[in-house]
mmCIF file with all atom_site columns, C-alpha atoms in Angstrom:
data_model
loop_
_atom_site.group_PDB
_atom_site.id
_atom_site.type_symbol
_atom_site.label_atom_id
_atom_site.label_alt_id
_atom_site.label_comp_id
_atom_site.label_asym_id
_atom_site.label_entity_id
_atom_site.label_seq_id
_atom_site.pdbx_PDB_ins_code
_atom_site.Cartn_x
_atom_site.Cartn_y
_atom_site.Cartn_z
_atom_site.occupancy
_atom_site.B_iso_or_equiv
_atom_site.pdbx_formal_charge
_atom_site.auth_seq_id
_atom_site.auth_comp_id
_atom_site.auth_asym_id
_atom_site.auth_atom_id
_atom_site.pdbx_PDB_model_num
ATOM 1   C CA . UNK A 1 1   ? -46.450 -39.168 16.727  1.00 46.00 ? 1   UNK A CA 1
ATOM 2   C CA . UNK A 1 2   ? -49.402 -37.060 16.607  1.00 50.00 ? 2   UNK A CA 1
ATOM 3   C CA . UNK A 1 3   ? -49.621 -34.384 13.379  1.00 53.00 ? 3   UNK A CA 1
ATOM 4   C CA . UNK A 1 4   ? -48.876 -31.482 15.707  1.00 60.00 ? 4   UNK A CA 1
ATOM 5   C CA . UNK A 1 5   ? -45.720 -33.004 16.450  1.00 57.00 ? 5   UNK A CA 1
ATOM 6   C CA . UNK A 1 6   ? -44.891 -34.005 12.557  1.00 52.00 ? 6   UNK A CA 1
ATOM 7   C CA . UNK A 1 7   ? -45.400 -30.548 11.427  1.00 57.00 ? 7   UNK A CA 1
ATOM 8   C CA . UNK A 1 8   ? -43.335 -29.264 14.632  1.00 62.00 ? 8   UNK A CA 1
ATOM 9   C CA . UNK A 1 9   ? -40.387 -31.472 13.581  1.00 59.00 ? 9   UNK A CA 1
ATOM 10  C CA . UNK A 1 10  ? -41.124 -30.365 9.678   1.00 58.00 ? 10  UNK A CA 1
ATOM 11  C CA . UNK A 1 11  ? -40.796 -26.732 10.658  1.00 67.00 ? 11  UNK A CA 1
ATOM 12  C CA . UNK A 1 12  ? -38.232 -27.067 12.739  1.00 67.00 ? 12  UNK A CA 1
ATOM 13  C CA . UNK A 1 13  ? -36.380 -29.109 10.030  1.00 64.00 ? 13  UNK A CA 1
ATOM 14  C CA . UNK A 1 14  ? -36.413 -26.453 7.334   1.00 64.00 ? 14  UNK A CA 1
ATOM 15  C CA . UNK A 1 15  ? -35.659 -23.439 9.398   1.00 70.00 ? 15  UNK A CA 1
ATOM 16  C CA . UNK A 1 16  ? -32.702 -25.021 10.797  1.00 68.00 ? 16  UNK A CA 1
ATOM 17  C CA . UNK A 1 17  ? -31.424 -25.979 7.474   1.00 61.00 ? 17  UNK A CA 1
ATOM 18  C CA . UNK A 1 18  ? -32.929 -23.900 5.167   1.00 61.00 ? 18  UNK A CA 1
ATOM 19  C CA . UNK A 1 19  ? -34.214 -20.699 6.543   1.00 71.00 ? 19  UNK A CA 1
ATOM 20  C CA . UNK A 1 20  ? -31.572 -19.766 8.937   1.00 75.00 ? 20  UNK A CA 1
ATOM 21  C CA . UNK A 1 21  ? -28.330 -20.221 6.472   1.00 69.00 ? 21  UNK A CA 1
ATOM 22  C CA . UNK A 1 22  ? -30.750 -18.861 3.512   1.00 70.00 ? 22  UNK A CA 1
ATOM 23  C CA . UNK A 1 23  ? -31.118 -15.460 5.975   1.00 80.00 ? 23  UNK A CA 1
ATOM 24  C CA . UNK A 1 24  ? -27.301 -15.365 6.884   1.00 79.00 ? 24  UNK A CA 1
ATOM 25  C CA . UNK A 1 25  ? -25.770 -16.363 3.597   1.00 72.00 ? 25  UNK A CA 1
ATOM 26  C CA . UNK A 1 26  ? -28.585 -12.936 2.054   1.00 76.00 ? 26  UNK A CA 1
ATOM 27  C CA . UNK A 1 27  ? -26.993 -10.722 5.255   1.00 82.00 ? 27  UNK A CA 1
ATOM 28  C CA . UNK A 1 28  ? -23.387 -11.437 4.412   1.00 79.00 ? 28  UNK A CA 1
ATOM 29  C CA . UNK A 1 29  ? -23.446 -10.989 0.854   1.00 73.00 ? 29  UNK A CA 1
ATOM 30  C CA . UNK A 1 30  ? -22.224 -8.400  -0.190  1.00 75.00 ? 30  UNK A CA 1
ATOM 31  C CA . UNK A 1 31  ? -19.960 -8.143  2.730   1.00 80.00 ? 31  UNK A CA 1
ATOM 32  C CA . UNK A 1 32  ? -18.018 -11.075 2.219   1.00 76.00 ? 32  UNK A CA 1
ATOM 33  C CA . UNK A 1 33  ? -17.141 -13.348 -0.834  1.00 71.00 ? 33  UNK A CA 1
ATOM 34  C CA . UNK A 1 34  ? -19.827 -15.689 -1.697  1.00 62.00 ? 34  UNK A CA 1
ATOM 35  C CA . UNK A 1 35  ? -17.522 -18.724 -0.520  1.00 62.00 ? 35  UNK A CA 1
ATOM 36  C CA . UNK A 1 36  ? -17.025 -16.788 2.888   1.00 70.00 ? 36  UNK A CA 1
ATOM 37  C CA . UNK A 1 37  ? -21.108 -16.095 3.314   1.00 70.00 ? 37  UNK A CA 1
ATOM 38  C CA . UNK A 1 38  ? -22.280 -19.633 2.482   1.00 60.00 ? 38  UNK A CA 1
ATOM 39  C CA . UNK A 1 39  ? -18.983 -21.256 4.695   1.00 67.00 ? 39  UNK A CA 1
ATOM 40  C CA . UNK A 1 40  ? -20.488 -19.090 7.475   1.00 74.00 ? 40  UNK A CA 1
ATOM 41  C CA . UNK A 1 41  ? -24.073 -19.977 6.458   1.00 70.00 ? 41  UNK A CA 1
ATOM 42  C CA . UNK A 1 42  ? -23.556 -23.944 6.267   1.00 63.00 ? 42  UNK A CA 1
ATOM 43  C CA . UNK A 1 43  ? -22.629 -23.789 9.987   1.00 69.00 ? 43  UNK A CA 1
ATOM 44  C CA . UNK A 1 44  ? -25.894 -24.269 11.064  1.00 70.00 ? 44  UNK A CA 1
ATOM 45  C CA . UNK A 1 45  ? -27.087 -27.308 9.269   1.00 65.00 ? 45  UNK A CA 1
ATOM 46  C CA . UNK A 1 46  ? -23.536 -28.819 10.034  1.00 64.00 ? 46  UNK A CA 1
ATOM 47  C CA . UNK A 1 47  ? -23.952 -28.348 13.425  1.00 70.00 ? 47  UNK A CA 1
ATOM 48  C CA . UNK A 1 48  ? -27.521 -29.568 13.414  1.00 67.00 ? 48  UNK A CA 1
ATOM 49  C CA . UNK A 1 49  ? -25.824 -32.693 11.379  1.00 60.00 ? 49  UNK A CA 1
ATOM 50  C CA . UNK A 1 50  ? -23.147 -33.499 13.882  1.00 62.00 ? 50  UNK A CA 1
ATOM 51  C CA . UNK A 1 51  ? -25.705 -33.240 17.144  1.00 65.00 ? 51  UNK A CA 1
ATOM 52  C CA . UNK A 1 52  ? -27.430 -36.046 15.106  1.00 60.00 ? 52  UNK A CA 1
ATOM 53  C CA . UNK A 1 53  ? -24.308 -37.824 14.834  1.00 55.00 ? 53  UNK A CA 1
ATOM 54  C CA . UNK A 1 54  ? -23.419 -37.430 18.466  1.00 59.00 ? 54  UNK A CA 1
ATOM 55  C CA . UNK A 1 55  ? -26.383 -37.602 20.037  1.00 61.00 ? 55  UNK A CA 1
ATOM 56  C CA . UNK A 1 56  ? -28.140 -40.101 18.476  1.00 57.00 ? 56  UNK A CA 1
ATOM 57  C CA . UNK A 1 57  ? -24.930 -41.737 16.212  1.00 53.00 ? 57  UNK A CA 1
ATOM 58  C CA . UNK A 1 58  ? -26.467 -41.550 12.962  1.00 56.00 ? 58  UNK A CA 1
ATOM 59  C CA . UNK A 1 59  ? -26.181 -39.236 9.757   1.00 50.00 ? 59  UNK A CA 1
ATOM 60  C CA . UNK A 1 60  ? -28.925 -37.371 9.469   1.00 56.00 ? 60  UNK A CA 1
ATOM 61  C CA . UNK A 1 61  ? -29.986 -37.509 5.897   1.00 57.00 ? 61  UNK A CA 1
ATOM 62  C CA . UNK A 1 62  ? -31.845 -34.735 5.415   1.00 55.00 ? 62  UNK A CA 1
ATOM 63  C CA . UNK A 1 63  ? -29.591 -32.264 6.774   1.00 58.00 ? 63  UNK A CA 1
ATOM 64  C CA . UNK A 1 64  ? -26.884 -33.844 4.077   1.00 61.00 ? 64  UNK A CA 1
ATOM 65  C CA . UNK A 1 65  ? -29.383 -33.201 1.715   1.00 62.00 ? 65  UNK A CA 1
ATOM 66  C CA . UNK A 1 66  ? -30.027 -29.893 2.476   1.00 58.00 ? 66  UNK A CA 1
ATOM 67  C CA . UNK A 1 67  ? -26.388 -28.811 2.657   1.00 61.00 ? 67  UNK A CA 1
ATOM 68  C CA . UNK A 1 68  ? -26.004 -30.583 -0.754  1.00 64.00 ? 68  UNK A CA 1
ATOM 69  C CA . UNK A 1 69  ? -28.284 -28.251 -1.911  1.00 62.00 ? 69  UNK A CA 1
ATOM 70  C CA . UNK A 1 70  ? -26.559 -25.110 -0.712  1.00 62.00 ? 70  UNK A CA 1
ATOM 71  C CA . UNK A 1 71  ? -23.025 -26.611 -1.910  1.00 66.00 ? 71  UNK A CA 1
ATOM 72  C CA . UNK A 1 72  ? -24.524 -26.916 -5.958  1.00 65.00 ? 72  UNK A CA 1
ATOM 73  C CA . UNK A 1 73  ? -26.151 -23.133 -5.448  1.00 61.00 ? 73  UNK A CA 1
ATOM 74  C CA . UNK A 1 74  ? -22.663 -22.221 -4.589  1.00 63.00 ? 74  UNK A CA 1
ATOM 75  C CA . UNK A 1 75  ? -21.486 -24.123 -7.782  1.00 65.00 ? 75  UNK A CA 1
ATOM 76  C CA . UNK A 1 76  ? -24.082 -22.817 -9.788  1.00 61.00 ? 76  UNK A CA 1
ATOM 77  C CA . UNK A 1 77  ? -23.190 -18.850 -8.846  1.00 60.00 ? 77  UNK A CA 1
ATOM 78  C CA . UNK A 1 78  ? -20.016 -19.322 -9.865  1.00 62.00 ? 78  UNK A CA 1
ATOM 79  C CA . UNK A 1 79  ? -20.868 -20.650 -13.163 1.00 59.00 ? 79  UNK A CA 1
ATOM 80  C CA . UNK A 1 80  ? -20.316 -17.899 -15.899 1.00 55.00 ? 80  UNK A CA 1
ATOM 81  C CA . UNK A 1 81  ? -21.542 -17.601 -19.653 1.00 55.00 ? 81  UNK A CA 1
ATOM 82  C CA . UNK A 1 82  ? -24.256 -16.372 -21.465 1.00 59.00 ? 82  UNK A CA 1
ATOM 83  C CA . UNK A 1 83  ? -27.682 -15.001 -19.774 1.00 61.00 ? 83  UNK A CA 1
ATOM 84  C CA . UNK A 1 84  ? -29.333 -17.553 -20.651 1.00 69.00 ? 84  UNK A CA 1
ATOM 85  C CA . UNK A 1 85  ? -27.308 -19.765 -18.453 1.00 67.00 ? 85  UNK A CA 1
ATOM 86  C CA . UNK A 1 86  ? -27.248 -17.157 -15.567 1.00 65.00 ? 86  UNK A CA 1
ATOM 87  C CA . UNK A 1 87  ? -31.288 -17.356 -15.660 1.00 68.00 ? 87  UNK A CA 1
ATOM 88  C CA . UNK A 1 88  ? -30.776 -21.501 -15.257 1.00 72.00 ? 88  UNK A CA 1
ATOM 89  C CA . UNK A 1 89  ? -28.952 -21.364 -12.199 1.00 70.00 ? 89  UNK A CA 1
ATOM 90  C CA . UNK A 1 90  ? -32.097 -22.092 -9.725  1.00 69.00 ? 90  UNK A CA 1
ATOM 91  C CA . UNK A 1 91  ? -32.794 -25.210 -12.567 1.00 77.00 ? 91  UNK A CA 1
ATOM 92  C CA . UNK A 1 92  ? -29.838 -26.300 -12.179 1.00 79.00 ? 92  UNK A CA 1
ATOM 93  C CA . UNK A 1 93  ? -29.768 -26.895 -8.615  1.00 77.00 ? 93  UNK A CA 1
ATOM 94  C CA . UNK A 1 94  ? -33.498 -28.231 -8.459  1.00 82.00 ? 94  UNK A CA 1
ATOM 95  C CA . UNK A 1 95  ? -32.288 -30.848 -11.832 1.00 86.00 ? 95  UNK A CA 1
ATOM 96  C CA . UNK A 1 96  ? -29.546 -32.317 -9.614  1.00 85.00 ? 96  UNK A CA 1
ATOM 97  C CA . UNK A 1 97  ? -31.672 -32.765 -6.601  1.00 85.00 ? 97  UNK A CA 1
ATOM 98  C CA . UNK A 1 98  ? -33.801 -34.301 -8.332  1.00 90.00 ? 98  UNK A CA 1
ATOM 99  C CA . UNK A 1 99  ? -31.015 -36.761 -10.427 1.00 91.00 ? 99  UNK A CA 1
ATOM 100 C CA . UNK A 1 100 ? -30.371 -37.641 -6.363  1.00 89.00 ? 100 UNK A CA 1
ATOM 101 C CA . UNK A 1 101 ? -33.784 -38.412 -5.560  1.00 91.00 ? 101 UNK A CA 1
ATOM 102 C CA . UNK A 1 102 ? -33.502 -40.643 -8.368  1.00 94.00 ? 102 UNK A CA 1
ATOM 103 C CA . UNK A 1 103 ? -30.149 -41.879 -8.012  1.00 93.00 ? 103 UNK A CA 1
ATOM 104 C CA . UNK A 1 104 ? -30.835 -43.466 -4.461  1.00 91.00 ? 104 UNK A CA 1
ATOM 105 C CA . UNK A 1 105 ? -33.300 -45.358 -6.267  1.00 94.00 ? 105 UNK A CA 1
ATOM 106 C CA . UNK A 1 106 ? -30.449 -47.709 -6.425  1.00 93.00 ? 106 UNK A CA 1
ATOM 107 C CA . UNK A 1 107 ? -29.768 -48.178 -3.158  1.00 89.00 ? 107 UNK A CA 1
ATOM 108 C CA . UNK A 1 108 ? -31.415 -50.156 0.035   1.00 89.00 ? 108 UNK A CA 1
ATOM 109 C CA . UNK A 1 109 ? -33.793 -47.543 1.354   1.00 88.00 ? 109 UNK A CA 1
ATOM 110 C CA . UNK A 1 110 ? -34.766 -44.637 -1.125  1.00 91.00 ? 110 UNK A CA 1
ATOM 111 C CA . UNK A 1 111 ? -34.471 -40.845 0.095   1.00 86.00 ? 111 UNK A CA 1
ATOM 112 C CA . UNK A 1 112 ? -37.919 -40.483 1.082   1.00 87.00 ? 112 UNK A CA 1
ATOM 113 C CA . UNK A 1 113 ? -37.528 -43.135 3.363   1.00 87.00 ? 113 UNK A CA 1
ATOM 114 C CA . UNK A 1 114 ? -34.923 -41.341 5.316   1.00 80.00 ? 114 UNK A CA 1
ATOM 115 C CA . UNK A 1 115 ? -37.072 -38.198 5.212   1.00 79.00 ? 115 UNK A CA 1
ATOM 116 C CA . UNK A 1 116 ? -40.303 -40.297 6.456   1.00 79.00 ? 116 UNK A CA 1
ATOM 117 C CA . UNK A 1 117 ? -38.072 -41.516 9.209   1.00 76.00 ? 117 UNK A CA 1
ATOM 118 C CA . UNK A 1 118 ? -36.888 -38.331 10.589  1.00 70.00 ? 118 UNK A CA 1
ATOM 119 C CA . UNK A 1 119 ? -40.091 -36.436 10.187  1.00 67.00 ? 119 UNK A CA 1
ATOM 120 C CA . UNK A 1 120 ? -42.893 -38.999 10.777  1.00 70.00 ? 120 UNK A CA 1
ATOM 121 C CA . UNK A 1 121 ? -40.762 -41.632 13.292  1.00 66.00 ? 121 UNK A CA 1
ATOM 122 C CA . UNK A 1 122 ? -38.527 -39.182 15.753  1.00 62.00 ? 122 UNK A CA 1
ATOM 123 C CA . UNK A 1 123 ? -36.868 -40.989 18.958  1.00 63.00 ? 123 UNK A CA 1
ATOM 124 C CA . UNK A 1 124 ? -39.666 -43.230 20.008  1.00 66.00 ? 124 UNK A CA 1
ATOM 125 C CA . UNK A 1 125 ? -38.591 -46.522 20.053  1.00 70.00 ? 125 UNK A CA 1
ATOM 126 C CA . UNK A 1 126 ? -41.530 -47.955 19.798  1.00 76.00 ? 126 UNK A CA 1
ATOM 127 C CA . UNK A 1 127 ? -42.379 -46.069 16.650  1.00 73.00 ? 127 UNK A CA 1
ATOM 128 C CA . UNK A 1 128 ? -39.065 -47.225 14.975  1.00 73.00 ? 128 UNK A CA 1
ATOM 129 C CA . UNK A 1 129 ? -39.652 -50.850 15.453  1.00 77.00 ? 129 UNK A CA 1
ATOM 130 C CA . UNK A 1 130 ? -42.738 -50.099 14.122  1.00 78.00 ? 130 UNK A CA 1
ATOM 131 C CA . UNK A 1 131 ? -41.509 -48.053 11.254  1.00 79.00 ? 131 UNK A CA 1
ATOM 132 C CA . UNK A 1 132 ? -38.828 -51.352 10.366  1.00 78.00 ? 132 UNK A CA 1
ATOM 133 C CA . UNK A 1 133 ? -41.541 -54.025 10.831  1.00 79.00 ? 133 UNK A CA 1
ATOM 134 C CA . UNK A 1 134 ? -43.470 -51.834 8.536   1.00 80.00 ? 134 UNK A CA 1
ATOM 135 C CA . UNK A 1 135 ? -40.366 -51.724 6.052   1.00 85.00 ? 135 UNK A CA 1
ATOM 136 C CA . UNK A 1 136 ? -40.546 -55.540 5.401   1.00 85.00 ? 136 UNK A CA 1
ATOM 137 C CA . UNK A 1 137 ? -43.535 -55.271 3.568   1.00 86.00 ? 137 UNK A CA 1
ATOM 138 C CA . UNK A 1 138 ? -42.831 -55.459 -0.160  1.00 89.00 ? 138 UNK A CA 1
ATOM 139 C CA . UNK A 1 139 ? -45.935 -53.166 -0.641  1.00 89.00 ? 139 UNK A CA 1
ATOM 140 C CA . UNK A 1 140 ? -44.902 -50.531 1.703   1.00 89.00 ? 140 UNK A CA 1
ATOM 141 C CA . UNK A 1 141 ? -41.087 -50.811 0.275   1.00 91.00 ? 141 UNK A CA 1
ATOM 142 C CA . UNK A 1 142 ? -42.509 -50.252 -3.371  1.00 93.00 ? 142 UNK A CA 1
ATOM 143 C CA . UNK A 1 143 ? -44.361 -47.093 -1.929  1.00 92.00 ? 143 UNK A CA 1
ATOM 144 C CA . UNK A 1 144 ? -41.054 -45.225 -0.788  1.00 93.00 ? 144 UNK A CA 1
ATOM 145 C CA . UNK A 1 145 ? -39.695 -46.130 -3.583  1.00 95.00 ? 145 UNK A CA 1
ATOM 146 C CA . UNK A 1 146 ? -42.351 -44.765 -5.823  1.00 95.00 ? 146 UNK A CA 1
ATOM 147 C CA . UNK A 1 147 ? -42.700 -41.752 -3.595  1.00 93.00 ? 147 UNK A CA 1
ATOM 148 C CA . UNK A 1 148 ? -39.103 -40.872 -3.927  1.00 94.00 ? 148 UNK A CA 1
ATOM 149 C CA . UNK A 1 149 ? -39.269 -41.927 -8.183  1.00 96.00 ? 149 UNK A CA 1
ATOM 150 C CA . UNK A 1 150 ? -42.240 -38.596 -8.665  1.00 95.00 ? 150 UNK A CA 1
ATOM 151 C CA . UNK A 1 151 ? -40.463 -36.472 -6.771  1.00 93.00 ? 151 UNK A CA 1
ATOM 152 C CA . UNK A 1 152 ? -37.368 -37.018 -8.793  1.00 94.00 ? 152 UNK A CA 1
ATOM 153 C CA . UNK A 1 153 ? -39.109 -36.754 -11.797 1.00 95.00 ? 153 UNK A CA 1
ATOM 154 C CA . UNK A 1 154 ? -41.322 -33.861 -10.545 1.00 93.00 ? 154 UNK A CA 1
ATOM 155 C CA . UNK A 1 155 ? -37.886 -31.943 -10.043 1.00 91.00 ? 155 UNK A CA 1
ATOM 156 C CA . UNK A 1 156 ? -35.936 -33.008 -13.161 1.00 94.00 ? 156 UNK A CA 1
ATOM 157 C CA . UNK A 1 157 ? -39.169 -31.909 -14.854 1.00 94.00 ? 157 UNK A CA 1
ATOM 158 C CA . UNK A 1 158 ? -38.843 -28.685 -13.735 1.00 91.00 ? 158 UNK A CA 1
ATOM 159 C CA . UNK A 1 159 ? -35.650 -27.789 -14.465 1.00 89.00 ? 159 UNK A CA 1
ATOM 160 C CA . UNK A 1 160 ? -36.593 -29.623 -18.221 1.00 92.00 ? 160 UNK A CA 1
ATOM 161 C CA . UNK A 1 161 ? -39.701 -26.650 -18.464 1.00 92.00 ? 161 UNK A CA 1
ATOM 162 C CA . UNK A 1 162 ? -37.324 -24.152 -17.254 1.00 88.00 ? 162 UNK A CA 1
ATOM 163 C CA . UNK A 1 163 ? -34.825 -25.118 -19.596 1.00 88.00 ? 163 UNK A CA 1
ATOM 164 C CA . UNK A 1 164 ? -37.331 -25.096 -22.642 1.00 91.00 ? 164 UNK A CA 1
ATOM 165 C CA . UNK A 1 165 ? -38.570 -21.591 -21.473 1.00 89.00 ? 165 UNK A CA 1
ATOM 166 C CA . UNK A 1 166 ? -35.614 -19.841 -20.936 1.00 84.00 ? 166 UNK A CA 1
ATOM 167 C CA . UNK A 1 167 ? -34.752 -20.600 -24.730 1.00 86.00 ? 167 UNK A CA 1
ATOM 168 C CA . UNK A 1 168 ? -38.115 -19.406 -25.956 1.00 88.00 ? 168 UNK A CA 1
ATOM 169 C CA . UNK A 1 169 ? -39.682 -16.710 -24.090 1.00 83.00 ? 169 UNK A CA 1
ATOM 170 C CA . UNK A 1 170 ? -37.725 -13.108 -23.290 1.00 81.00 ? 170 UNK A CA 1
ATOM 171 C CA . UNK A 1 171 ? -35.860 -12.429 -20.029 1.00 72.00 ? 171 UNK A CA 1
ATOM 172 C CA . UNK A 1 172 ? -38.909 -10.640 -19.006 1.00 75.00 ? 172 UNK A CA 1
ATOM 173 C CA . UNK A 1 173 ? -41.239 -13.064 -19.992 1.00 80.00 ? 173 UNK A CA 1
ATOM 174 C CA . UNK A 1 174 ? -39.198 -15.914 -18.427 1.00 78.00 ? 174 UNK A CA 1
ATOM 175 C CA . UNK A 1 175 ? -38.577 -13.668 -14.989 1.00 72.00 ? 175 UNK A CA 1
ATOM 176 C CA . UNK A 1 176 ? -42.589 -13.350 -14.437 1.00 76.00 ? 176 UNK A CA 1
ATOM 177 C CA . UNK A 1 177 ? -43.158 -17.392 -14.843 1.00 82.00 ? 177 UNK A CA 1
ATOM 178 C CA . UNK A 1 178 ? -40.561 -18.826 -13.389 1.00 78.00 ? 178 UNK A CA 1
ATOM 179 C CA . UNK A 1 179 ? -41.714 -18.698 -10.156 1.00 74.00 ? 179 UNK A CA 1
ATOM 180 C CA . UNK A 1 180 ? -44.812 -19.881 -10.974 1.00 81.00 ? 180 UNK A CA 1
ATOM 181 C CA . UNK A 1 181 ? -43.197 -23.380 -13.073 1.00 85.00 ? 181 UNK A CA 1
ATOM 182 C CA . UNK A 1 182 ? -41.421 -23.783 -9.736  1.00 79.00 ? 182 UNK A CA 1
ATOM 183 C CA . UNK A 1 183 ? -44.146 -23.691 -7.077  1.00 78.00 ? 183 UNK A CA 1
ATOM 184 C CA . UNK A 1 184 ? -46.649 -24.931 -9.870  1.00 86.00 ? 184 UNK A CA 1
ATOM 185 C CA . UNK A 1 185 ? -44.346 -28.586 -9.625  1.00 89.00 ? 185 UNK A CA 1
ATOM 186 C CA . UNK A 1 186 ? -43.070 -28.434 -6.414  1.00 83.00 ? 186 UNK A CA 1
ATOM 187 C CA . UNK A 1 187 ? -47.423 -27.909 -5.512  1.00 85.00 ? 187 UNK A CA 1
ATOM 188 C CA . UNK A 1 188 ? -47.969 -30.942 -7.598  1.00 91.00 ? 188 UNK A CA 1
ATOM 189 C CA . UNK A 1 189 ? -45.417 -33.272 -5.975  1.00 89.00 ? 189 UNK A CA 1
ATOM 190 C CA . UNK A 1 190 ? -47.106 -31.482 -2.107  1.00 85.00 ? 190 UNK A CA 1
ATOM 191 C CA . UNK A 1 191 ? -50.661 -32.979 -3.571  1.00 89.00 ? 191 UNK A CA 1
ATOM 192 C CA . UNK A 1 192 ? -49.954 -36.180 -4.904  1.00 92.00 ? 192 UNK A CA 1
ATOM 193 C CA . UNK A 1 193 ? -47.599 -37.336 -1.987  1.00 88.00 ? 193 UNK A CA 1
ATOM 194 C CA . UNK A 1 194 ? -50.548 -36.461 0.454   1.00 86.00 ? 194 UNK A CA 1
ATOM 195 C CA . UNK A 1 195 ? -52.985 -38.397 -1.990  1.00 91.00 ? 195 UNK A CA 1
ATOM 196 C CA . UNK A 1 196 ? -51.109 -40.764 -3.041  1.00 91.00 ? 196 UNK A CA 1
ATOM 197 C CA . UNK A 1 197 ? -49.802 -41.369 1.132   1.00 87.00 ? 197 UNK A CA 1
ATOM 198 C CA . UNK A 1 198 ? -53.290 -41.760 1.966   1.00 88.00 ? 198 UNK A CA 1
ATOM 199 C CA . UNK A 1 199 ? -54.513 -44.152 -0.319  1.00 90.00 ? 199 UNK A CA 1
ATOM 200 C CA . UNK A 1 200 ? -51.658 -46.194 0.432   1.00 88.00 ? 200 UNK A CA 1
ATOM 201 C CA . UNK A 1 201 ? -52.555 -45.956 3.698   1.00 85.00 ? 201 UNK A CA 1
ATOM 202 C CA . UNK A 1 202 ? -55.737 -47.407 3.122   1.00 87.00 ? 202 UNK A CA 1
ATOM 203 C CA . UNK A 1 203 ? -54.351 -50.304 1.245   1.00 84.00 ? 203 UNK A CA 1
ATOM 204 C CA . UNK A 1 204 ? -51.916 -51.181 3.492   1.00 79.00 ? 204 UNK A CA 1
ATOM 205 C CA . UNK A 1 205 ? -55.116 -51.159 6.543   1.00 79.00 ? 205 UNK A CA 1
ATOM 206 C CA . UNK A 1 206 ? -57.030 -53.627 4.274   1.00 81.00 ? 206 UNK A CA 1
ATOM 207 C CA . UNK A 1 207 ? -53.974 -56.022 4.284   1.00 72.00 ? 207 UNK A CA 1
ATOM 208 C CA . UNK A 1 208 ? -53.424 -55.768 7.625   1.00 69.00 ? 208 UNK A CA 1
ATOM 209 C CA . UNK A 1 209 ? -57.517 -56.247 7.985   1.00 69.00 ? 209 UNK A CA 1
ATOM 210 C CA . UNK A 1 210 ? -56.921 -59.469 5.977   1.00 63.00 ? 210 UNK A CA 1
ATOM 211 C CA . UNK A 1 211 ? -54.528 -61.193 7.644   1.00 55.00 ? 211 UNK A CA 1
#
């Protein structure tokens, strides 16, 4: 799978489950109770879930992930209390992401190994045997693994800076940066997963070289 076809399937990926139920759940609220909106808004994703389970008879983990996501922003709007709290609602949701990026840590295969195999793998048979042959190497298993332990730290860190800020700066002064602490990590973890990808990359090709 050629990197045309990657960032297709990327694209693809996020509008379906992000972009689309982000746009309906904005349009309907107001309208409709917040419960209502994102109901109507998780369609999509759970549609896009259960093709995946028909069609090809397998969960499809990012689209879980993704509607995990929505499910905790829906928590997290209906959480009450103080400002302060209010302004930690976005934290929130990006700190428990990132607790699951961690958490499957502990199992088997590691989130970004599900995410590698839906975005870098597809259909192609021949590219999934390749993928699992690939998946017996202790090297490339301690990759994913590391892979998947920076971005849940990258995210837990976030919502750690957030937290700190939101408890020293102003409202105002907390409004104008917080967008920038959240693309600023979310950036970092983008850069070092294409750095550190290639020079694993490389590693891996001088094993194979070496056999």
């Amino acid at each position: 799978m050629n990197r045309k076809k990657v960032f297709k399937g990327v694209v693809i990926a996020f509008v379906i489950n992000g972009v689309l139920p982000l746009l309906i759940y904005k349009l309907l609220e107001g309208r409709t109770s917040n419960t209502t909106a994102l109901m109507i808004a998780m369609l999509i994703p759970l549609c896009d879930t259960l093709y995946h389970l028909i069609a090809r008879r397998k969960l499809d983990i990012f689209a879980a992930f993704m509607a995990a996501g929505f499910i905790l922003s829906l928590l997290a709007s209906l959480l009450g209390g103080s400002e302060k709290l209010i302004l930690l609602r976005e934290s929130f949701v990006t700190g428990i992401m990132g607790v699951i990026f961690l958490g499957s840590l502990l199992l088997e295969k590691p989130l970004i190994y599900h995410f590698a195999l839906r975005f870098t793998v597809g259909d192609s048979p021949e590219r999934q045997s390749s993928f699992a042959e690939n998946w017996k190497l202790p090297y490339i298993r301690k990759v994913f693994r590391i892979m998947t332990l920076g971005w849940g730290i990258a995210l837990v860190a976030e919502a750690g800076v957030k937290g700190i800020l939101v408890y020293t700066l102003s409202t105002t002064s907390f409004l104008a940066v917080s967008s920038l602490v959240m693309y600023g990590f979310i950036g970092m973890a983008i850069l070092w997963t294409s750095l550190y990808r290639k020079s694993a990359r490389r590693y891996l090709q001088s094993i194979r070289d070496g056999l």
